[in-house]
Tab-separated table of C-alpha atoms in Angstrom:
chain	number	residue	atom	x	y	z
A	205	MET	CA	79.551	27.382	248.698
A	206	ASN	CA	81.185	25.301	246.080
A	207	LEU	CA	78.908	24.631	243.209
A	208	GLU	CA	79.824	22.173	240.297
A	209	PRO	CA	80.086	23.783	236.661
A	210	LYS	CA	76.925	21.712	235.658
A	211	ARG	CA	74.937	23.263	238.481
A	212	ILE	CA	75.831	26.717	237.739
A	213	GLY	CA	74.985	26.172	233.988
A	214	THR	CA	71.490	24.915	235.266
A	215	ILE	CA	71.050	28.054	237.529
A	216	LEU	CA	72.178	30.440	234.647
A	217	ILE	CA	69.705	28.772	232.320
A	218	ALA	CA	66.804	29.052	234.722
A	219	LEU	CA	67.810	32.747	235.434
A	220	ALA	CA	67.673	33.511	231.760
A	221	PHE	CA	64.192	32.115	231.434
A	222	LEU	CA	63.183	34.275	234.426
A	223	SER	CA	64.701	37.347	232.985
A	224	GLY	CA	62.545	37.022	230.134
A	225	CYS	CA	63.360	36.304	226.486
A	226	ALA	CA	61.986	38.329	223.536
A	227	THR	CA	58.391	37.656	222.771
A	228	ALA	CA	57.234	36.759	219.247
A	229	GLY	CA	55.118	39.322	217.414
A	230	LYS	CA	52.127	37.127	217.241
A	231	ASP	CA	52.155	36.635	220.910
A	232	VAL	CA	51.921	40.310	221.915
A	233	THR	CA	48.294	41.199	222.808
A	234	ALA	CA	46.607	44.378	221.739
A	235	THR	CA	46.255	47.050	224.404
A	236	TYR	CA	42.530	48.394	224.394
A	237	VAL	CA	42.124	51.671	222.472
A	238	SER	CA	38.734	53.356	222.191
A	239	PRO	CA	37.296	53.619	218.606
A	240	THR	CA	35.633	56.792	219.613
A	241	GLN	CA	39.017	58.677	219.160
A	242	TYR	CA	38.428	57.866	215.418
A	243	SER	CA	34.812	59.048	215.282
A	244	ASN	CA	35.817	62.112	213.271
A	245	TYR	CA	37.694	60.245	210.557
A	246	ASP	CA	35.979	59.521	207.432
A	247	CYS	CA	36.487	56.287	205.308
A	248	ASP	CA	39.443	57.529	203.532
A	249	GLN	CA	41.214	58.808	206.769
A	250	ILE	CA	40.604	55.308	208.355
A	251	ARG	CA	42.014	53.527	205.480
A	252	SER	CA	45.009	55.544	205.276
A	253	GLU	CA	45.613	55.353	209.125
A	254	MET	CA	45.070	51.656	208.881
A	255	GLY	CA	47.773	51.455	206.176
A	256	ARG	CA	50.257	53.642	208.158
A	257	LEU	CA	49.636	51.512	211.362
A	258	GLY	CA	49.765	48.167	209.315
A	259	GLY	CA	53.359	48.968	207.869
A	260	ARG	CA	54.690	49.816	211.518
A	261	VAL	CA	53.046	46.606	213.000
A	262	ASN	CA	54.624	44.459	210.428
A	263	GLU	CA	57.995	46.101	210.979
A	264	LEU	CA	57.855	45.509	214.782
A	265	THR	CA	56.452	42.072	214.191
A	266	GLY	CA	59.415	41.101	212.171
A	267	ARG	CA	61.794	42.863	214.713
A	268	LEU	CA	60.284	40.852	217.578
A	269	ASP	CA	60.181	37.707	215.805
A	270	GLN	CA	63.688	37.877	215.008
A	271	ALA	CA	64.743	38.943	218.400
A	272	ALA	CA	62.774	35.830	219.739
A	273	THR	CA	64.580	33.565	217.411
A	274	ASN	CA	68.070	35.002	218.338
A	275	ASP	CA	67.093	34.586	222.059
A	276	LYS	CA	66.343	31.087	221.522
A	277	ALA	CA	69.651	30.452	219.864
A	278	ILE	CA	71.577	32.331	222.578
A	279	LEU	CA	69.762	30.356	225.149
A	280	VAL	CA	70.818	27.003	223.524
A	281	GLY	CA	74.312	27.962	222.376
A	282	GLY	CA	74.718	29.819	225.839
A	283	GLY	CA	73.370	26.945	228.049
A	284	LEU	CA	75.620	24.454	226.210
A	285	LEU	CA	78.747	26.310	225.226
A	286	PHE	CA	79.244	29.590	226.488
A	287	TRP	CA	77.007	30.653	229.522
A	288	PRO	CA	77.929	34.310	229.626
A	289	ALA	CA	76.266	34.572	226.146
A	290	LEU	CA	72.984	34.280	228.315
A	291	PHE	CA	73.182	37.819	229.406
A	292	ALA	CA	72.439	39.078	225.982
A	293	LEU	CA	68.892	37.831	226.095
A	294	GLY	CA	65.693	40.007	225.892
A	295	GLY	CA	65.780	43.798	225.892
A	296	THR	CA	62.683	44.510	223.735
A	297	LYS	CA	60.043	45.395	226.293
A	298	GLN	CA	59.661	48.851	224.685
A	299	GLN	CA	58.881	47.334	221.363
A	300	GLU	CA	56.357	44.802	222.806
A	301	ALA	CA	54.537	47.626	224.425
A	302	GLU	CA	54.484	49.854	221.313
A	303	LEU	CA	53.314	46.817	219.348
A	304	GLY	CA	50.564	46.134	221.884
A	305	ARG	CA	49.315	49.777	221.487
A	306	LEU	CA	49.497	49.725	217.607
A	307	LYS	CA	47.647	46.522	217.523
A	308	GLY	CA	45.020	48.162	219.717
A	309	GLU	CA	44.762	51.255	217.424
A	310	PHE	CA	44.424	48.787	214.354
A	311	GLU	CA	41.670	47.179	216.218
A	312	ALA	CA	39.782	50.614	217.218
A	313	LEU	CA	40.178	51.764	213.536
A	314	GLN	CA	38.587	48.351	212.298
A	315	SER	CA	35.757	48.881	214.773
A	316	ALA	CA	35.387	52.656	213.491
A	317	ALA	CA	35.320	51.603	209.927
A	318	THR	CA	32.664	48.957	210.643
A	319	GLN	CA	30.599	51.600	212.424
A	320	LYS	CA	30.922	53.986	209.584
A	321	LYS	CA	30.141	51.031	207.146
A	322	CYS	CA	33.473	51.584	205.154
A	323	SER	CA	34.181	49.141	202.471
């Protein structure tokens, strides 16, 4: 099969999209976490845990946003200039899963705080 270079580039770009680029942090959905696991926490413990989780959520969101930006640049540059760069896309599924879990924990803490009428 003899494919012309333009067609090869198109195929590689399509494969890059199918392989999955990094997801921006805001687009990662929270994984459900039951608020009952925080039922024994008092308001100070809830606030402390929310602060700890909030810091990690912000850190991971920043990393994923940067990876998504980098992937877009690689996709454009790789598709137009240097197609082997397309193989460097993605690779952040673990971080996305962790961010989803942390967002779920944060929501569970918010729910527990509401139930306990924390200020």
